mmCIF file of C-alpha atoms in Angstrom:
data_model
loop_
_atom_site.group_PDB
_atom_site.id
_atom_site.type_symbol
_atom_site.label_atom_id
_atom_site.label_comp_id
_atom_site.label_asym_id
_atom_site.label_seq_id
_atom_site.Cartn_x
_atom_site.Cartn_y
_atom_site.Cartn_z
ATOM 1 C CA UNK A 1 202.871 27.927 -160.554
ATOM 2 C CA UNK A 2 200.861 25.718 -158.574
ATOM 3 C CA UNK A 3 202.992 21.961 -157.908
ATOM 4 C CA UNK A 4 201.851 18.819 -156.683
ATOM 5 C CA UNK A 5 203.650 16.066 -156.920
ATOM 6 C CA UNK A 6 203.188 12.330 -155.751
ATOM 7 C CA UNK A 7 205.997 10.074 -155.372
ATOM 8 C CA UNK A 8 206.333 7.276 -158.417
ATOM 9 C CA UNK A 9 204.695 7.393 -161.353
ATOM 10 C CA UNK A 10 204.363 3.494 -161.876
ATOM 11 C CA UNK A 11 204.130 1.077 -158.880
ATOM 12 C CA UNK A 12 203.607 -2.479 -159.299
ATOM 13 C CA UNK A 13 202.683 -4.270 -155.926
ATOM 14 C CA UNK A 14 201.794 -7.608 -154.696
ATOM 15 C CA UNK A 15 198.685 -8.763 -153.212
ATOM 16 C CA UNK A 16 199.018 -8.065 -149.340
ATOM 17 C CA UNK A 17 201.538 -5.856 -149.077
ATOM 18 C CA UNK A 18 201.166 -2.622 -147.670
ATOM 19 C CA UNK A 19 201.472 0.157 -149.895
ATOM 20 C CA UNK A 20 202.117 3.657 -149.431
ATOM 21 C CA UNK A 21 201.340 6.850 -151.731
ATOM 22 C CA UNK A 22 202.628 10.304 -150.743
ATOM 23 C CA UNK A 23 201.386 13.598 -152.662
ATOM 24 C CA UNK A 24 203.271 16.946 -151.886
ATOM 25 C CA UNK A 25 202.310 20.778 -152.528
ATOM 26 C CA UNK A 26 203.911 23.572 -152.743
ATOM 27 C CA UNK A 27 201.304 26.369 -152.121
ATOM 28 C CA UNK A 28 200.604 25.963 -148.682
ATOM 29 C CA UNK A 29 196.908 24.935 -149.911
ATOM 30 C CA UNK A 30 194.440 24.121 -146.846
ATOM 31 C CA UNK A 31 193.160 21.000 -148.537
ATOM 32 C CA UNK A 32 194.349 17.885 -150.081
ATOM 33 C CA UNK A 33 192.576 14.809 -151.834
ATOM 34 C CA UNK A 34 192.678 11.264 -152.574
ATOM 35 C CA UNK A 35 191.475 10.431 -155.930
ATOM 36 C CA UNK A 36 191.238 7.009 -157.991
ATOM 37 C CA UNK A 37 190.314 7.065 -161.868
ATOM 38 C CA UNK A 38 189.648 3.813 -163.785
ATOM 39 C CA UNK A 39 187.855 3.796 -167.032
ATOM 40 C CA UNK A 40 184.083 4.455 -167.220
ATOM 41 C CA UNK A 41 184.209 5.469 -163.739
ATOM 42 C CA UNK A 42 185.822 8.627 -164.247
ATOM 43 C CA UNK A 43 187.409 9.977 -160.524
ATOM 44 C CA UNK A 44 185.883 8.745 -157.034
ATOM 45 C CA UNK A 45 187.112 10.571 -154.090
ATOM 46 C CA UNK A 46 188.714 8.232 -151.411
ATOM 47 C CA UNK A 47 189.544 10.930 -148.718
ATOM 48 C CA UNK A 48 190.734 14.345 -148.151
ATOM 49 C CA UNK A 49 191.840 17.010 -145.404
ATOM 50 C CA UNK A 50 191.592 20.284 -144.585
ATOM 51 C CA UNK A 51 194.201 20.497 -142.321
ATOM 52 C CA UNK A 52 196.983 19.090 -140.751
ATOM 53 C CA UNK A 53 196.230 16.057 -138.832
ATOM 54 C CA UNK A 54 192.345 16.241 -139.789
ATOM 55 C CA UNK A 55 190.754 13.740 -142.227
ATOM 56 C CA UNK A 56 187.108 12.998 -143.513
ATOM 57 C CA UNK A 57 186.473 9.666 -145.616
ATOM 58 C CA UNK A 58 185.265 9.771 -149.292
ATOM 59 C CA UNK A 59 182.249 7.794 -151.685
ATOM 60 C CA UNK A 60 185.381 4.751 -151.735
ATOM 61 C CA UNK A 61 187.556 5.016 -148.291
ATOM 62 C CA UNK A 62 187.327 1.135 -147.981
ATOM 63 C CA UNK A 63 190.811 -0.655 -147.867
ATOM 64 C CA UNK A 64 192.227 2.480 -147.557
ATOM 65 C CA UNK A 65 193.840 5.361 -144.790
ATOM 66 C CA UNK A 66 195.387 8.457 -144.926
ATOM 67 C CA UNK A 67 197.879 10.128 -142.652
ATOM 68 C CA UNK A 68 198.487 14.035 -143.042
ATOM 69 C CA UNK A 69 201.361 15.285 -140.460
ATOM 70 C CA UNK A 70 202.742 18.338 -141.933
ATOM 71 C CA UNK A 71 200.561 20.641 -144.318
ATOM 72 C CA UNK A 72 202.536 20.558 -147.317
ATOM 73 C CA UNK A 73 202.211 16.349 -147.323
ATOM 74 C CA UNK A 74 199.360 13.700 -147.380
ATOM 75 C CA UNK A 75 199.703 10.631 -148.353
ATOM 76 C CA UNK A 76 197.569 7.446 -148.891
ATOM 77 C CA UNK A 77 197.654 3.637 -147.202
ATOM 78 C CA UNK A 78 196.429 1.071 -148.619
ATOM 79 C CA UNK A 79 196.928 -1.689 -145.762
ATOM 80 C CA UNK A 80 196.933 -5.147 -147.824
ATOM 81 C CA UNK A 81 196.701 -4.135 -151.261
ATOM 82 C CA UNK A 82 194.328 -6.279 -153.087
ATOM 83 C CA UNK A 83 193.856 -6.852 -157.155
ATOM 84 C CA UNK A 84 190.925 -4.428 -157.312
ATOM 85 C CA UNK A 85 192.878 -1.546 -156.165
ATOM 86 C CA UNK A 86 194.905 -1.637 -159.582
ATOM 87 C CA UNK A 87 193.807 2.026 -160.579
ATOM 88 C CA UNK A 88 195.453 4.868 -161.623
ATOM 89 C CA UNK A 89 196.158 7.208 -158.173
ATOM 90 C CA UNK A 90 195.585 11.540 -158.278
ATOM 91 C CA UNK A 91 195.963 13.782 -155.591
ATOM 92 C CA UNK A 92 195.068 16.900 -155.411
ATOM 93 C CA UNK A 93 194.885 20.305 -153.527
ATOM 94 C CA UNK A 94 193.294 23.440 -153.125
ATOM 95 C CA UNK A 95 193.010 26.499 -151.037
ATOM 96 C CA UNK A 96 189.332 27.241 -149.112
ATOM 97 C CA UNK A 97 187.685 29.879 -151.008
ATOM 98 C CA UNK A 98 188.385 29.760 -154.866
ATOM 99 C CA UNK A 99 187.690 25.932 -154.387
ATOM 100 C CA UNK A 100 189.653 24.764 -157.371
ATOM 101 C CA UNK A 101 191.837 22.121 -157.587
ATOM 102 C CA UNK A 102 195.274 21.316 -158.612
ATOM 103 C CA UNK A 103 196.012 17.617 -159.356
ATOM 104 C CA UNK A 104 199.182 16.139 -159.519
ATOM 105 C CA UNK A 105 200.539 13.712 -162.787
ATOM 106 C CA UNK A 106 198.952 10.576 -160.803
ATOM 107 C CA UNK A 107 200.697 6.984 -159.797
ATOM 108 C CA UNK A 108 199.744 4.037 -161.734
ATOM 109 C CA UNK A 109 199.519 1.444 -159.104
ATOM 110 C CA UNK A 110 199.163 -2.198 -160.313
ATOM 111 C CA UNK A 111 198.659 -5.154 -157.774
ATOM 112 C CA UNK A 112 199.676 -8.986 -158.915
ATOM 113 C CA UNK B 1 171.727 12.315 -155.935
ATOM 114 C CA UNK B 2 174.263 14.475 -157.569
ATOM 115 C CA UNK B 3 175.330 13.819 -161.048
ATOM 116 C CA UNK B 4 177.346 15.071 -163.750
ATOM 117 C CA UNK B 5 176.631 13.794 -167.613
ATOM 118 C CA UNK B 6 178.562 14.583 -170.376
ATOM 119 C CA UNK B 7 178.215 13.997 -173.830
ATOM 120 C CA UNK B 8 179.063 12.242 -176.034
ATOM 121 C CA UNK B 9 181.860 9.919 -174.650
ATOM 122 C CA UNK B 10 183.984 9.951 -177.454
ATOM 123 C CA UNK B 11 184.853 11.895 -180.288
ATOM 124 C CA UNK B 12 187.135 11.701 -183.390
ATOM 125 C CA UNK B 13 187.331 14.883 -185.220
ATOM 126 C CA UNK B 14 189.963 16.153 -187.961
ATOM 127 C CA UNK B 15 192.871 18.633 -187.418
ATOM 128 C CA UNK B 16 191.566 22.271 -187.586
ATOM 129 C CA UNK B 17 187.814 21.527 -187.281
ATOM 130 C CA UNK B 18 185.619 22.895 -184.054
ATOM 131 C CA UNK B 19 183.784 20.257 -182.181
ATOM 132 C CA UNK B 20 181.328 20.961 -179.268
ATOM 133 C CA UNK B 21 181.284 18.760 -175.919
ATOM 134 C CA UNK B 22 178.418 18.836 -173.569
ATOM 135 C CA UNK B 23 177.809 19.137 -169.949
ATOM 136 C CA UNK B 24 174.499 18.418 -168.124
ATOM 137 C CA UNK B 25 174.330 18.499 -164.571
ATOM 138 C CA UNK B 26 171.905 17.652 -160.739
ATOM 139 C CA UNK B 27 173.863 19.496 -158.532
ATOM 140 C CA UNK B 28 172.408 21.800 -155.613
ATOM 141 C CA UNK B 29 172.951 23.975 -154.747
ATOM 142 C CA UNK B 30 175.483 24.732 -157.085
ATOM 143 C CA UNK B 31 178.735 26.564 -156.855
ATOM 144 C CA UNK B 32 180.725 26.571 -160.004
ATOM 145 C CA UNK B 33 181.552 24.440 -162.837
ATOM 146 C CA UNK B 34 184.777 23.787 -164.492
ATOM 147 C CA UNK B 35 186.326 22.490 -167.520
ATOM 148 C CA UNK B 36 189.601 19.765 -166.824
ATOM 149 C CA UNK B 37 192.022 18.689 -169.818
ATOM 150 C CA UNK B 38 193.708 15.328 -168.892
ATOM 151 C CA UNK B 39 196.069 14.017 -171.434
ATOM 152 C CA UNK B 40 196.809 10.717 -171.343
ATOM 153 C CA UNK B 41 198.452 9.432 -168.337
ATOM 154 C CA UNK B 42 198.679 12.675 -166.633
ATOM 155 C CA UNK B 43 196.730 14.529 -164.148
ATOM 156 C CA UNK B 44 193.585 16.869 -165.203
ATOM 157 C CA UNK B 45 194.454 20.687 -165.828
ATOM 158 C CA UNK B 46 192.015 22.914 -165.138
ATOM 159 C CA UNK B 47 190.588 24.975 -168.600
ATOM 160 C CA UNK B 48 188.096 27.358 -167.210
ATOM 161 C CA UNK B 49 186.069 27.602 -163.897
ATOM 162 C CA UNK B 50 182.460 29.492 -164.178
ATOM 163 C CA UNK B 51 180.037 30.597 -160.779
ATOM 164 C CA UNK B 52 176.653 31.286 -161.060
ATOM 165 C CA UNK B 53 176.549 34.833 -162.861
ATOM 166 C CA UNK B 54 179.085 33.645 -165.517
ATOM 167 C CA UNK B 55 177.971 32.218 -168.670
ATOM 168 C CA UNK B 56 180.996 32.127 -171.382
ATOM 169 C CA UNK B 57 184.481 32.257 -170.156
ATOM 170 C CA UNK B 58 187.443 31.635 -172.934
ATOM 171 C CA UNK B 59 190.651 30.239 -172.618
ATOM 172 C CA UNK B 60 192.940 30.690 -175.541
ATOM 173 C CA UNK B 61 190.578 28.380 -178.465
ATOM 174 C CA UNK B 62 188.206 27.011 -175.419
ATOM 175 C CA UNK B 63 185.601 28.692 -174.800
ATOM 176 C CA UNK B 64 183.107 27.459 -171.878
ATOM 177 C CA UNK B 65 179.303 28.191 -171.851
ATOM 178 C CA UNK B 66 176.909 27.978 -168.877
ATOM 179 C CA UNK B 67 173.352 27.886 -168.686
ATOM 180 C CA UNK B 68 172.246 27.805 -164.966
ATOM 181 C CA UNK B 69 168.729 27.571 -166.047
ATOM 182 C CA UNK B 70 169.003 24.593 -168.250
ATOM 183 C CA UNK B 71 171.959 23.562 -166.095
ATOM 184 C CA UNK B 72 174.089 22.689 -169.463
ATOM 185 C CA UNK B 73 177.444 23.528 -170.117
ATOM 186 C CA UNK B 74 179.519 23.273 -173.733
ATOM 187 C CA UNK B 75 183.047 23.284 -174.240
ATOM 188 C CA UNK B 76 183.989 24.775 -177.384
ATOM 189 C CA UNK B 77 187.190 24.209 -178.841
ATOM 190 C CA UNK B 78 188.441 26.037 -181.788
ATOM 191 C CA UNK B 79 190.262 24.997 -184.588
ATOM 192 C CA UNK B 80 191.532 22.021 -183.285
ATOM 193 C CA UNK B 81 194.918 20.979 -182.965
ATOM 194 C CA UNK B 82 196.690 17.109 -182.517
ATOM 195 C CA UNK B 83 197.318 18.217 -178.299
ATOM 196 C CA UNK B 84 193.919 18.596 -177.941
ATOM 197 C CA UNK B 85 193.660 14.965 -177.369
ATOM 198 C CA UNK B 86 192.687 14.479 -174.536
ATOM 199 C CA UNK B 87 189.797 13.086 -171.845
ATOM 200 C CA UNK B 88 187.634 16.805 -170.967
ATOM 201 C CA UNK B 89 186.597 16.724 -167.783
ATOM 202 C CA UNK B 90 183.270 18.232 -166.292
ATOM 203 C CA UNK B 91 182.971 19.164 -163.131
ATOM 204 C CA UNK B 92 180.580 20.650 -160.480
ATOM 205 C CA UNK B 93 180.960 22.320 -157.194
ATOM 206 C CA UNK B 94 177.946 22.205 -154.539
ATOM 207 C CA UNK B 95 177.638 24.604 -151.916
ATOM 208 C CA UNK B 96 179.277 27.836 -151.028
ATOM 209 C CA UNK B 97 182.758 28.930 -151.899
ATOM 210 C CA UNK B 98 184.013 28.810 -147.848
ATOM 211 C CA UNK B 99 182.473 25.709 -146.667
ATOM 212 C CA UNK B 100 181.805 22.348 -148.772
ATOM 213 C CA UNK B 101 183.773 23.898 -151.904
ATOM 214 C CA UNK B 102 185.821 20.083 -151.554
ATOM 215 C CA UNK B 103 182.683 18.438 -152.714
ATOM 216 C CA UNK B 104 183.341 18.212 -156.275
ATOM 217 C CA UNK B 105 180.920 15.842 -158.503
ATOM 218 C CA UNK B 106 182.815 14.830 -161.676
ATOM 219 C CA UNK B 107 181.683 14.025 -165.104
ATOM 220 C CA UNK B 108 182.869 10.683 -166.562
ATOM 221 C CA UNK B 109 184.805 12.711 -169.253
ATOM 222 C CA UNK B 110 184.361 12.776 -173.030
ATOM 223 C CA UNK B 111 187.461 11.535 -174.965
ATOM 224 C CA UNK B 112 188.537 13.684 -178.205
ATOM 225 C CA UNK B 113 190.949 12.545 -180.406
ATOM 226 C CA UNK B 114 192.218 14.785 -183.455
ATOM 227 C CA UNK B 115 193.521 13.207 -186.129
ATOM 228 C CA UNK B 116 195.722 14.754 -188.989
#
């Protein structure tokens, strides 16, 4: 079986800080994604790669970075978190080709 | 502009009763189209993934439709059961399955709940 995993499953932040989010796969998949869900928006893609080191921005990559350094690994920066980046956090990955894509159980990030 | 609409947004149905959810989509050129379960709190799950020459695939008491024509697509799910609660996710790949298969447009989900 396909596993993703990201690293908390609840995260409460201030304003300012610098927070980070890491995602990890375990099926050598080419790709990995950024996602944020909040209701009536359903999920906007912040970034993704296809492949170590290599990163292309999303609809929403403002206030955000990425940093991908081994294949199996990508995780998500948010520089000075701010209020409106209280969302609920999915990554994702999938191999080139079948195109489909395995999420992981999400982080609930809140900012105060 | 891409876009993926489902309908409707919610939906309360009883235990053991079907119920239909709907899929209506601007993508080009398109791909595929799958079907995501998300239960609360979780990550989606992929249900069933359809290309171009596909137009019913089951899974188990889901059972996906396509119509490239129309470009609609039902869910169907089967004598329902309380873990089908859940947000159904839409979903609709543009472009070929080597290159831009990443660019996914998503639906804004329809939430069932099934009540005993």
């Amino acid at each position: 079986d396909v596993k993703v995993t990201q690293s908390s499953r609840y995260l409460v932040k201030r304003t300012g800080e610098k927070v980070f989010l890491e995602c990890v796969q375990d099926m050598d998949h080419e790709n990995m994604f950024w996602y944020r869900q909040d209701p009536g928006l359903g999920l906007r893609l912040i970034y993704f790669s296809y492949d170590v080191k290599m990163k292309e921005k999303g609809d929403i990559p403002e206030g955000y970075s990425v940093s991908r350094e081994k294949k199996e690994r990508f995780s998500l920066i948010l520089e000075s978190a701010s209020t409106n980046q209280t969302s609920m956090y999915l990554c994702a990955s999938s191999w080139t080709g079948t195109g489909e894509q395995y999420f992981g159980p999400g982080t609930r990030l809140t900012v105060t | 502009k891409n876009q993926v609409e489902q309908s409707p947004q919610s939906l309360i149905i009883l235990e053991g009763k079907n119920c239909t959810l709907q899929c209506n989509y601007t993508v080009s050129p398109f791909s595929n189209l799958r079907w995501y379960k998300q239960d609360t709190g979780r990550g989606p799950v992929s249900l069933t993934i359809m290309t171009f020459s596909e137009n019913t695939k089951s899974n188990g008491r889901y059972t996906a439709t396509l119509d490239a024509d129309t470009k609609q697509s039902s869910l169907h799910i089967t004598a329902s059961q309380l873990s089908d609660s859940a947000s159904y996710i839409c979903v609709v790949s543009a472009g070929n399955s080597g290159g831009s298969n990443y660019k996914l447009t998503f639906g804004k989900g329809t939430l069932l709940t099934v009540n005993p």
